[in-house]
PDB file of C-alpha atoms in Angstrom:
ATOM      1  CA  GLY A   6       0.348   0.088  -0.259  1.00 86.00           C
ATOM      2  CA  VAL A   7       1.068   3.683  -0.238  1.00 91.00           C
ATOM      3  CA  VAL A   8       0.208   5.883   2.423  1.00 93.00           C
ATOM      4  CA  SER A   9       1.822   9.399   3.578  1.00 92.00           C
ATOM      5  CA  GLU A  10       1.728  11.741   6.050  1.00 94.00           C
ATOM      6  CA  ARG A  11       3.439  15.163   7.597  1.00 93.00           C
ATOM      7  CA  VAL A  12       6.131  14.528   9.711  1.00 91.00           C
ATOM      8  CA  ALA A  13       7.836  18.181  11.032  1.00 89.00           C
ATOM      9  CA  HIS A  14       8.518  20.198   7.632  1.00 89.00           C
ATOM     10  CA  PHE A  15       8.469  16.892   5.109  1.00 91.00           C
ATOM     11  CA  VAL A  16       5.493  15.344   3.045  1.00 95.00           C
ATOM     12  CA  VAL A  17       6.694  11.714   3.285  1.00 95.00           C
ATOM     13  CA  LEU A  18       5.570   8.916   1.260  1.00 94.00           C
ATOM     14  CA  LYS A  19       5.248   5.510   1.601  1.00 94.00           C
ATOM     15  CA  VAL A  20       5.045   2.442  -0.752  1.00 92.00           C
ATOM     16  CA  SER A  21       5.355  -0.548   1.375  1.00 86.00           C
ATOM     17  CA  GLY A  22       5.314  -2.944  -1.774  1.00 86.00           C
ATOM     18  CA  LEU A  23       8.191  -1.296  -3.616  1.00 87.00           C
ATOM     19  CA  GLY A  24       9.856  -0.719  -0.196  1.00 89.00           C
ATOM     20  CA  LEU A  25      10.685   3.022  -1.304  1.00 90.00           C
ATOM     21  CA  THR A  26      10.054   6.532   1.445  1.00 93.00           C
ATOM     22  CA  ILE A  27      10.342   9.359  -0.806  1.00 92.00           C
ATOM     23  CA  LYS A  28      10.358  12.534   1.303  1.00 94.00           C
ATOM     24  CA  TRP A  29       9.879  15.775   0.720  1.00 93.00           C
ATOM     25  CA  ASP A  30      10.211  19.116   1.853  1.00 91.00           C
ATOM     26  CA  MET A  31       8.385  21.265  -0.271  1.00 88.00           C
ATOM     27  CA  LYS A  32      10.577  23.066  -1.487  1.00 86.00           C
ATOM     28  CA  ASN A  33      13.875  21.800  -3.194  1.00 84.00           C
ATOM     29  CA  LEU A  34      15.038  18.884  -1.612  1.00 88.00           C
ATOM     30  CA  VAL A  35      13.240  15.094  -2.096  1.00 89.00           C
ATOM     31  CA  VAL A  36      15.574  11.790  -0.261  1.00 88.00           C
ATOM     32  CA  THR A  37      14.648   8.350  -1.242  1.00 88.00           C
ATOM     33  CA  GLU A  38      15.094   5.280   0.250  1.00 89.00           C
ATOM     34  CA  ILE A  39      15.001   2.098  -0.225  1.00 89.00           C
ATOM     35  CA  SER A  40      14.680  -0.563   1.369  1.00 89.00           C
ATOM     36  CA  GLU A  41      17.708  -3.775   0.594  1.00 86.00           C
ATOM     37  CA  LEU A  42      15.512  -5.838  -1.178  1.00 85.00           C
ATOM     38  CA  GLN A  43      15.560  -2.698  -4.280  1.00 86.00           C
ATOM     39  CA  TRP A  44      19.151  -3.097  -4.382  1.00 86.00           C
ATOM     40  CA  ASN A  45      20.625  -2.871  -8.084  1.00 85.00           C
ATOM     41  CA  ARG A  46      17.115  -3.127  -8.943  1.00 85.00           C
ATOM     42  CA  THR A  47      17.322   0.856  -9.459  1.00 85.00           C
ATOM     43  CA  ALA A  48      17.597   2.944 -12.043  1.00 83.00           C
ATOM     44  CA  GLY A  49      17.132   6.444 -13.872  1.00 84.00           C
ATOM     45  CA  LEU A  50      17.783   9.882 -11.957  1.00 81.00           C
ATOM     46  CA  CYS A  51      18.015   8.686  -7.833  1.00 79.00           C
ATOM     47  CA  GLY A  52      20.985   6.281  -9.917  1.00 82.00           C
ATOM     48  CA  ARG A  53      21.976   2.336  -8.931  1.00 82.00           C
ATOM     49  CA  CYS A  54      21.941   2.283  -5.513  1.00 83.00           C
ATOM     50  CA  ASP A  55      24.287  -0.843  -6.097  1.00 85.00           C
ATOM     51  CA  GLY A  56      27.195   0.413  -4.002  1.00 82.00           C
ATOM     52  CA  HIS A  57      28.649   2.055  -6.726  1.00 84.00           C
ATOM     53  CA  PRO A  58      28.602   5.600  -6.986  1.00 82.00           C
ATOM     54  CA  GLU A  59      30.320   5.526 -10.340  1.00 82.00           C
ATOM     55  CA  ASN A  60      27.690   4.713 -12.090  1.00 82.00           C
ATOM     56  CA  ASP A  61      24.732   6.319 -10.492  1.00 84.00           C
ATOM     57  CA  TRP A  62      24.372   8.983 -13.264  1.00 84.00           C
ATOM     58  CA  SER A  63      23.272   6.764 -16.435  1.00 87.00           C
ATOM     59  CA  TYR A  64      21.722   7.546 -19.581  1.00 87.00           C
ATOM     60  CA  PRO A  65      18.777   5.065 -19.611  1.00 87.00           C
ATOM     61  CA  ASP A  66      21.631   3.291 -22.322  1.00 88.00           C
ATOM     62  CA  GLY A  67      23.933   2.646 -19.588  1.00 84.00           C
ATOM     63  CA  THR A  68      26.431   4.719 -20.615  1.00 88.00           C
ATOM     64  CA  SER A  69      27.427   7.319 -18.360  1.00 84.00           C
ATOM     65  CA  GLU A  70      27.533  10.841 -17.933  1.00 73.00           C
ATOM     66  CA  THR A  71      28.904  14.018 -16.228  1.00 79.00           C
ATOM     67  CA  ASN A  72      26.867  16.845 -17.009  1.00 82.00           C
ATOM     68  CA  ILE A  73      24.202  17.343 -15.339  1.00 81.00           C
ATOM     69  CA  ASP A  74      21.599  19.246 -18.086  1.00 80.00           C
ATOM     70  CA  SER A  75      22.074  15.913 -20.651  1.00 84.00           C
ATOM     71  CA  PHE A  76      21.424  13.597 -17.620  1.00 84.00           C
ATOM     72  CA  LEU A  77      18.237  15.492 -16.304  1.00 82.00           C
ATOM     73  CA  ARG A  78      17.268  15.338 -20.071  1.00 82.00           C
ATOM     74  CA  SER A  79      18.285  11.676 -20.734  1.00 85.00           C
ATOM     75  CA  TRP A  80      15.333  10.795 -18.317  1.00 84.00           C
ATOM     76  CA  GLN A  81      12.831  12.822 -19.897  1.00 79.00           C
ATOM     77  CA  ALA A  82       9.889  11.427 -20.122  1.00 76.00           C
ATOM     78  CA  ASN A  83       7.373  13.487 -22.309  1.00 68.00           C
ATOM     79  CA  THR A  84       3.634  11.512 -21.820  1.00 69.00           C
ATOM     80  CA  LEU A  85      -0.203  12.139 -21.889  1.00 67.00           C
ATOM     81  CA  GLY A  86       0.746  15.489 -24.160  1.00 68.00           C
ATOM     82  CA  GLU A  87       3.019  16.837 -21.650  1.00 67.00           C
ATOM     83  CA  VAL A  88       6.446  18.608 -22.692  1.00 67.00           C
ATOM     84  CA  CYS A  89       8.876  19.051 -19.923  1.00 66.00           C
ATOM     85  CA  LEU A  90      10.736  22.519 -20.523  1.00 64.00           C
ATOM     86  CA  GLN A  91      13.888  22.885 -20.794  1.00 66.00           C
ATOM     87  CA  GLU A  92      16.909  23.906 -19.455  1.00 60.00           C
ATOM     88  CA  PRO A  93      16.561  27.455 -17.214  1.00 59.00           C
ATOM     89  CA  THR A  94      18.003  30.060 -20.103  1.00 57.00           C
ATOM     90  CA  THR A  95      19.518  32.345 -16.862  1.00 57.00           C
ATOM     91  CA  ARG A  96      21.758  29.993 -14.665  1.00 58.00           C
ATOM     92  CA  LEU A  97      22.721  31.439 -10.972  1.00 57.00           C
ATOM     93  CA  PRO A  98      25.111  30.182  -8.778  1.00 58.00           C
ATOM     94  CA  CYS A  99      23.802  28.027  -5.691  1.00 58.00           C
ATOM     95  CA  LYS A 100      25.754  30.053  -3.192  1.00 60.00           C
ATOM     96  CA  SER A 101      22.765  32.505  -4.077  1.00 65.00           C
ATOM     97  CA  PHE A 102      20.619  30.114  -2.777  1.00 66.00           C
ATOM     98  CA  PRO A 103      21.403  29.218   0.733  1.00 65.00           C
ATOM     99  CA  GLU A 104      19.288  26.329   1.201  1.00 67.00           C
ATOM    100  CA  ALA A 105      20.552  24.498  -1.500  1.00 62.00           C
ATOM    101  CA  TYR A 106      23.677  23.659   1.190  1.00 63.00           C
ATOM    102  CA  LYS A 107      21.566  22.583   3.707  1.00 67.00           C
ATOM    103  CA  ALA A 108      21.325  19.301   1.503  1.00 68.00           C
ATOM    104  CA  ASP A 109      25.088  19.083   2.326  1.00 66.00           C
ATOM    105  CA  ASP A 110      23.075  17.771   5.754  1.00 64.00           C
ATOM    106  CA  PHE A 111      20.745  15.788   5.006  1.00 66.00           C
ATOM    107  CA  CYS A 112      22.337  13.462   2.183  1.00 72.00           C
ATOM    108  CA  SER A 113      25.310  12.879   5.338  1.00 70.00           C
ATOM    109  CA  GLN A 114      23.465   9.826   5.393  1.00 68.00           C
ATOM    110  CA  LEU A 115      24.093   8.919   1.974  1.00 71.00           C
ATOM    111  CA  ARG A 116      27.539   9.136   2.758  1.00 72.00           C
ATOM    112  CA  THR A 117      28.037   7.770   5.551  1.00 76.00           C
ATOM    113  CA  ASP A 118      25.973   4.738   5.574  1.00 74.00           C
ATOM    114  CA  PRO A 119      27.959   1.668   4.491  1.00 73.00           C
ATOM    115  CA  LYS A 120      24.463   0.200   2.422  1.00 73.00           C
ATOM    116  CA  PHE A 121      24.796   3.638   0.200  1.00 66.00           C
ATOM    117  CA  ARG A 122      29.043   2.830  -0.073  1.00 60.00           C
TER     118      ARG A 122
END
């Protein structure tokens, strides 16, 4: 089943049949967690979760990518007549968005927990 709830400043969506949890701060941050049963079974924007971070930025055809815009476009899906907007024409440096640096704290588990290595 699917359960959604509000926890602190996050909206949390749990999909028990998939072992998937998605947390969204309703602004910029999205955190995904998967159960160990899903290791080596993922692909896409969240990576492969196989203990090899070097292949997390892979195109759908399996080739690797280091350019974020190209990587994001490779997973773009236009369905039901919906069209994704292209990348913004004006790019602002990260320092213009101090809240983006807070993501580092949230991602620390990914860097320290052995199951994500």
